[in-house]
Coordinates of N, CA and C in Angstrom, one line a residue:
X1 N 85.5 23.1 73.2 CA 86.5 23.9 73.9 C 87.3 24.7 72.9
X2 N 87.3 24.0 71.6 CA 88.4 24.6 70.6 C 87.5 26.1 70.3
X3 N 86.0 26.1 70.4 CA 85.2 26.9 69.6 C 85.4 28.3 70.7
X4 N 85.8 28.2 72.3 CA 85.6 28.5 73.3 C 86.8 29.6 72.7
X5 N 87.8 28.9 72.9 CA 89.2 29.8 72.9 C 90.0 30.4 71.2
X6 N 88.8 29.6 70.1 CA 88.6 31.1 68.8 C 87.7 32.0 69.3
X7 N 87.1 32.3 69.8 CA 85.6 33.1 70.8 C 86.7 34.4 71.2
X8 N 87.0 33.6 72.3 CA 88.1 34.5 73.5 C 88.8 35.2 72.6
X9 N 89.9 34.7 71.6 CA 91.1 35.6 71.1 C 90.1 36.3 70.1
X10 N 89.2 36.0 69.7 CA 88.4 36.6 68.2 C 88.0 38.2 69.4
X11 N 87.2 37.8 70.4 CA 87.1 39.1 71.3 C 88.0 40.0 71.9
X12 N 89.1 39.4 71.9 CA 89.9 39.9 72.3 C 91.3 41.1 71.8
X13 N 90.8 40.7 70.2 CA 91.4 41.6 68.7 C 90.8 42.7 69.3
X14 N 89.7 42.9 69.5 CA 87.9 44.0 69.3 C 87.4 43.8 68.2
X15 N 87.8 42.8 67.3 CA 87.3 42.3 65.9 C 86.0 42.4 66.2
X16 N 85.3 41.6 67.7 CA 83.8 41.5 67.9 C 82.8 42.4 68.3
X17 N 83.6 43.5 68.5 CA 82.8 45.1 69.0 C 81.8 45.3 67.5
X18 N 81.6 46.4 67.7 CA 80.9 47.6 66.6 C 81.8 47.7 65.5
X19 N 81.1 47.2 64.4 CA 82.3 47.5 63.4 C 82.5 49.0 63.3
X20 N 83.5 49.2 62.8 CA 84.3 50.8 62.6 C 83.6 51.6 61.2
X21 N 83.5 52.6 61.4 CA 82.6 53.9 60.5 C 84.4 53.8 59.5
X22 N 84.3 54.0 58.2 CA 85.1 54.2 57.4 C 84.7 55.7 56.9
X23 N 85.7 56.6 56.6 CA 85.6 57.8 56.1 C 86.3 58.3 55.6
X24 N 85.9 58.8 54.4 CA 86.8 59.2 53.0 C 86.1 61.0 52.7
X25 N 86.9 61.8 52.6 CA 86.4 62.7 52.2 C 87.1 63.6 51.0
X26 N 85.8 64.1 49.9 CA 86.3 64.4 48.4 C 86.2 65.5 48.5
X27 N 86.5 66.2 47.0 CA 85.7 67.5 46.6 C 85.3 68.8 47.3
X28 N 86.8 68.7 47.7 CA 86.7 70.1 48.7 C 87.1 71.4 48.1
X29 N 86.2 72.3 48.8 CA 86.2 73.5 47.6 C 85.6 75.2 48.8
X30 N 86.8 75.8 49.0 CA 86.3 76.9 49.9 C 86.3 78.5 48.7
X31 N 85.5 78.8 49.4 CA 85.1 80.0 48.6 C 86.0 81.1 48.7
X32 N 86.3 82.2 47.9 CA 87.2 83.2 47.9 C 86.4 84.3 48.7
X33 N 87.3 84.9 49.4 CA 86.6 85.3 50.6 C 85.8 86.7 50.5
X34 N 84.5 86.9 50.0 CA 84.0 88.3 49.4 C 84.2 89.6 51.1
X35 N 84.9 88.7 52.1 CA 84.7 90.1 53.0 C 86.3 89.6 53.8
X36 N 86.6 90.0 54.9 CA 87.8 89.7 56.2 C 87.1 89.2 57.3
X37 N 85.6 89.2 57.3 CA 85.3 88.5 58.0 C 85.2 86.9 58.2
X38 N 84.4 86.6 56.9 CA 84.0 84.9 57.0 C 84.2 84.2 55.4
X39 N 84.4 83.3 55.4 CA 84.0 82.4 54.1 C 83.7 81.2 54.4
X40 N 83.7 80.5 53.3 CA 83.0 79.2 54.0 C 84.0 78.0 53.5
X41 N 84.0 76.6 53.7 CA 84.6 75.2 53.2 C 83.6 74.6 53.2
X42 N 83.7 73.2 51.9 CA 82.5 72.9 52.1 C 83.2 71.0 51.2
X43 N 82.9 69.8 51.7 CA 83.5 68.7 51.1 C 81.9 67.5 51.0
X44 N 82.9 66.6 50.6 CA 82.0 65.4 50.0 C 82.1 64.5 51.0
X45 N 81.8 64.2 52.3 CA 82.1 63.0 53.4 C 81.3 62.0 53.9
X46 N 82.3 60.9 52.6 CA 81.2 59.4 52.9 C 81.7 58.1 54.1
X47 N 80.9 57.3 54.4 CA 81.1 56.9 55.6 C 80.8 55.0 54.8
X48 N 81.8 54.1 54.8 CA 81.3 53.1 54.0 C 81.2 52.2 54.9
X49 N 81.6 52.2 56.2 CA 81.1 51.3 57.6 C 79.9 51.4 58.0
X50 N 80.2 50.4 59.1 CA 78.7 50.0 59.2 C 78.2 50.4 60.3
X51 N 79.0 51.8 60.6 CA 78.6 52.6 62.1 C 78.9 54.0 61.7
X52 N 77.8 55.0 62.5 CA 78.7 56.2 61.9 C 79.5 57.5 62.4
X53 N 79.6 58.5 62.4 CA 80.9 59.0 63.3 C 80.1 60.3 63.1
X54 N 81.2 61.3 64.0 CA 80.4 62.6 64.0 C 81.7 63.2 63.5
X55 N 81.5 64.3 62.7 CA 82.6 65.2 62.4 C 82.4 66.0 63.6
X56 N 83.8 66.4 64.4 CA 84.1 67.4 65.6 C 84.4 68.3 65.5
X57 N 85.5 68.4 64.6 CA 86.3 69.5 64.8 C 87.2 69.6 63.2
X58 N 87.3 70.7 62.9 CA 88.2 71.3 61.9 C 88.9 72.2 62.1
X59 N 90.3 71.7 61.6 CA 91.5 72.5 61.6 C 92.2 72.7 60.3
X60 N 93.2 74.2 60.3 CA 93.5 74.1 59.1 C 94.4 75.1 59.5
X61 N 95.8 75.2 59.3 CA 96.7 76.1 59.6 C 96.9 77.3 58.6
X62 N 96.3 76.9 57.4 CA 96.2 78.1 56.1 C 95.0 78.8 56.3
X63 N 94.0 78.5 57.2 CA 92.3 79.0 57.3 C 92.3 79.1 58.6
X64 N 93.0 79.6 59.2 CA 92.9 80.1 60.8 C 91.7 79.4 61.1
X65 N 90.7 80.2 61.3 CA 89.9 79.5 62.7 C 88.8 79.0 61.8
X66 N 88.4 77.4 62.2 CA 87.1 77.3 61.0 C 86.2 76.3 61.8
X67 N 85.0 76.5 61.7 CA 84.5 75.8 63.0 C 82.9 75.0 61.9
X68 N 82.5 73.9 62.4 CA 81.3 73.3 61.7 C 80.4 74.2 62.0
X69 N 79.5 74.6 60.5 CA 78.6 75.7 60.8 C 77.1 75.0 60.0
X70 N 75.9 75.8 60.4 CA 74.9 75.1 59.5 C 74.4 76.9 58.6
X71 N 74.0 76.7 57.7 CA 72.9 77.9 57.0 C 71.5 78.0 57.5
X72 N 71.3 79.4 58.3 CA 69.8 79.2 58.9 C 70.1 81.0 58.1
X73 N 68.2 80.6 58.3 CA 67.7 82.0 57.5 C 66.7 82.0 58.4
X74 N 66.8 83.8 58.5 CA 66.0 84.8 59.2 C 65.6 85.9 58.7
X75 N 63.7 86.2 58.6 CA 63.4 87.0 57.7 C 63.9 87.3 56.2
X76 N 64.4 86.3 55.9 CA 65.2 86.5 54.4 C 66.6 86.5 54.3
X77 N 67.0 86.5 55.2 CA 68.5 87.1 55.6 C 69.1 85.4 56.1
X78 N 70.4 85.2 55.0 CA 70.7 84.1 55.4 C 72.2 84.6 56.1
X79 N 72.6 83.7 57.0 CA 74.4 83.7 57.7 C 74.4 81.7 58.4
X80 N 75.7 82.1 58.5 CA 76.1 80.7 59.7 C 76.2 80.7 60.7
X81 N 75.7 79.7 61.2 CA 76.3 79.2 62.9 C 76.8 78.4 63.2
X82 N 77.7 78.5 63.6 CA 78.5 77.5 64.8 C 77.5 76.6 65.2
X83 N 78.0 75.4 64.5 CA 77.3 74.0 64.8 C 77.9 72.7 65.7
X84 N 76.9 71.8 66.1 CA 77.6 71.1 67.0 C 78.2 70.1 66.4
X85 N 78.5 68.8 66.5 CA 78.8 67.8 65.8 C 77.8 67.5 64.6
X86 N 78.9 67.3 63.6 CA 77.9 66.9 62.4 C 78.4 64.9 62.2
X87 N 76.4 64.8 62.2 CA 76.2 63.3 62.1 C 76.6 62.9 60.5
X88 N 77.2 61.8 60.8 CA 77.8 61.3 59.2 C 77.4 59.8 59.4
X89 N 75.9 59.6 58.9 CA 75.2 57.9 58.9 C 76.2 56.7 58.3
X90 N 75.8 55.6 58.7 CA 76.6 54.8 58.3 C 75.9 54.8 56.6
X91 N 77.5 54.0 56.1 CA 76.8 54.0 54.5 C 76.3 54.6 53.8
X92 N 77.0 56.5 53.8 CA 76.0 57.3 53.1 C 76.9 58.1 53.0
X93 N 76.8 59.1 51.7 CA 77.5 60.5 52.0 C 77.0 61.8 52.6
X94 N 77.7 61.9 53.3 CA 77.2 63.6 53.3 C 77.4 64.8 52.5
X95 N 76.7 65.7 51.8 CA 78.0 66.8 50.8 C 77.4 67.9 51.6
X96 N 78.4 69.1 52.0 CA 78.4 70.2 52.8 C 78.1 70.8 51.7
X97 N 77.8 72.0 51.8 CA 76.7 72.7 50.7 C 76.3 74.2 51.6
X98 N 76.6 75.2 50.3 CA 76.3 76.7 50.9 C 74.5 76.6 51.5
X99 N 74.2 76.1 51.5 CA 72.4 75.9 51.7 C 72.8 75.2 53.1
X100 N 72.8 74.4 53.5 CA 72.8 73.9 54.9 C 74.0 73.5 55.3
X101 N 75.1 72.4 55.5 CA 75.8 72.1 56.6 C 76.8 72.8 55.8
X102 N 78.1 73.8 56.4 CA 79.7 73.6 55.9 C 80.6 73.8 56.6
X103 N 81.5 74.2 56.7 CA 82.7 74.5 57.7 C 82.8 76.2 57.6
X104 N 82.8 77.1 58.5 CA 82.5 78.4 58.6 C 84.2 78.8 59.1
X105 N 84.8 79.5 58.2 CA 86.3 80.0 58.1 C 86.2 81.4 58.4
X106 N 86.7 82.2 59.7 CA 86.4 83.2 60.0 C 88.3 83.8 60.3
X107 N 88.3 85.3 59.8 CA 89.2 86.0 59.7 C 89.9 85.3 58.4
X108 N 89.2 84.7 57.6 CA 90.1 84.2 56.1 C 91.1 84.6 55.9
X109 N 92.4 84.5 55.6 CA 93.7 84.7 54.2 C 92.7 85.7 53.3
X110 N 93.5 85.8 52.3 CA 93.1 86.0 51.0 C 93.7 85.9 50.0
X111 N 93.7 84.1 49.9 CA 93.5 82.8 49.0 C 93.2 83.8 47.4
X112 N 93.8 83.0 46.3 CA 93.3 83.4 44.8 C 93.0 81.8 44.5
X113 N 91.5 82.2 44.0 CA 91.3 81.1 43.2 C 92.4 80.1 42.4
X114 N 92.0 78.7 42.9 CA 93.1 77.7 42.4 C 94.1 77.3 43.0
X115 N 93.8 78.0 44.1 CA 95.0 77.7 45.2 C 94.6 76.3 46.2
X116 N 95.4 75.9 46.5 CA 94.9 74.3 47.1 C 95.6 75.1 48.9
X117 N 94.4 74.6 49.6 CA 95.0 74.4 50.7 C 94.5 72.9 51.8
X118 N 95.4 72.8 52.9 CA 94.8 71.8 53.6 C 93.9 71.7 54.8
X119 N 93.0 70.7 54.8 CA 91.9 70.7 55.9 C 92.3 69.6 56.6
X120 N 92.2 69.8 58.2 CA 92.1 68.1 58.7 C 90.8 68.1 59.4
X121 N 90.1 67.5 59.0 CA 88.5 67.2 59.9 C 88.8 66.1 60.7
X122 N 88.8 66.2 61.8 CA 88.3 65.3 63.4 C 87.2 64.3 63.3
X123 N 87.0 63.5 63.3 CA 86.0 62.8 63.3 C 86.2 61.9 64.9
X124 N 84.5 61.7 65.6 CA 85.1 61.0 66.9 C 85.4 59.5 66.8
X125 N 85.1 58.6 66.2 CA 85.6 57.8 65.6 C 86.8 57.3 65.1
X126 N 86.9 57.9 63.4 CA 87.6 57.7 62.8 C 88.9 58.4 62.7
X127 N 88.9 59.4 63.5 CA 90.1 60.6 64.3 C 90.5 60.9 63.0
X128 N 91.4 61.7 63.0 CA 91.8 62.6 62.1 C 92.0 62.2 60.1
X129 N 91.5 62.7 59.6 CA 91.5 62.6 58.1 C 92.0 64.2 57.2
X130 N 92.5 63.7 56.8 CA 93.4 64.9 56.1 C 93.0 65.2 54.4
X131 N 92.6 66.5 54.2 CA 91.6 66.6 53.0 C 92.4 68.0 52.6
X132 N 92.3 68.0 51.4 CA 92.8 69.2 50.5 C 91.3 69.4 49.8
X133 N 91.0 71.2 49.7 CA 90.5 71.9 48.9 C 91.0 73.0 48.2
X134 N 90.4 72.8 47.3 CA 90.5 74.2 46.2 C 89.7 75.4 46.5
X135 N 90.7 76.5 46.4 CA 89.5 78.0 46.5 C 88.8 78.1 45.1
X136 N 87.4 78.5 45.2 CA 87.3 79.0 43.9 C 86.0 80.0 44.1
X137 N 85.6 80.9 43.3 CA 84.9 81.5 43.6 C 83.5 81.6 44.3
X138 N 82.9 82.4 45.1 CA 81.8 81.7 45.5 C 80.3 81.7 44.5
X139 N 79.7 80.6 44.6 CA 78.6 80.3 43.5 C 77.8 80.4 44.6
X140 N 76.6 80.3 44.1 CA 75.4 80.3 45.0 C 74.6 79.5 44.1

């Protein structure tokens, strides 16, 4: 009986669901914007739970409109697209990268290198996480 009613309250926390995706995000670093069209953000997002989450949505009131993008090439010609949810595995990092996944910042500021601004990424899960990046120039 005793085992019955630690059971019930233990289920009853949600302690006994799915454990929770943890997410920490580093090393954020957006590029100086070579045009008024677009530039890019790009971070370090590790997940140390044992479930994992999807990044949704990105906002940033110093980077106007910035949406999850991936890098596809065509005939040689690379640009971004507007991507859907990005999967973030359990127990793994992700790093956004000018080569495939990053956050696509369109109608940019124009940021000087060394300037810190703020990112909050959405996650469905883990709901909002608040990240600072540095501009710095863009590398390839």
């Amino acid at each position: 009986m005793t085992a019955l009613v630690l059971l019930d309250a233990y289920t009853a926390t949600g302690a006994a669901g799915d454990p929770a995706a943890r997410i920490s995000v580093a090393n954020g670093r957006v590029f100086v914007p070579l045009s008024t069209e677009s530039t890019a953000a790009f971070f370090g997002i590790s997940d140390t739970g044992a479930c994992e989450d999807l990044l949704e949505s990105v906002s940033s009131t110093s980077l106007r409109v910035t949406v999850p993008s991936r890098n596809v090439s065509k005939d040689g010609v690379g640009r971004m697209e507007a991507a859907g949810p990005l999967t973030i595995p359990a127990r793994s990092r992700v790093r956004l990268t000018p080569f495939d996944v990053g956050i696509m910042v369109l109608d940019p500021p124009k940021p000087n290198a060394g300037d810190r601004v703020g990112i909050d990424l959405w996650f469905r899960s883990s709901g909002l996480v608040h990240s600072e990046a540095v501009v710095v120039p863009a590398r390839w």
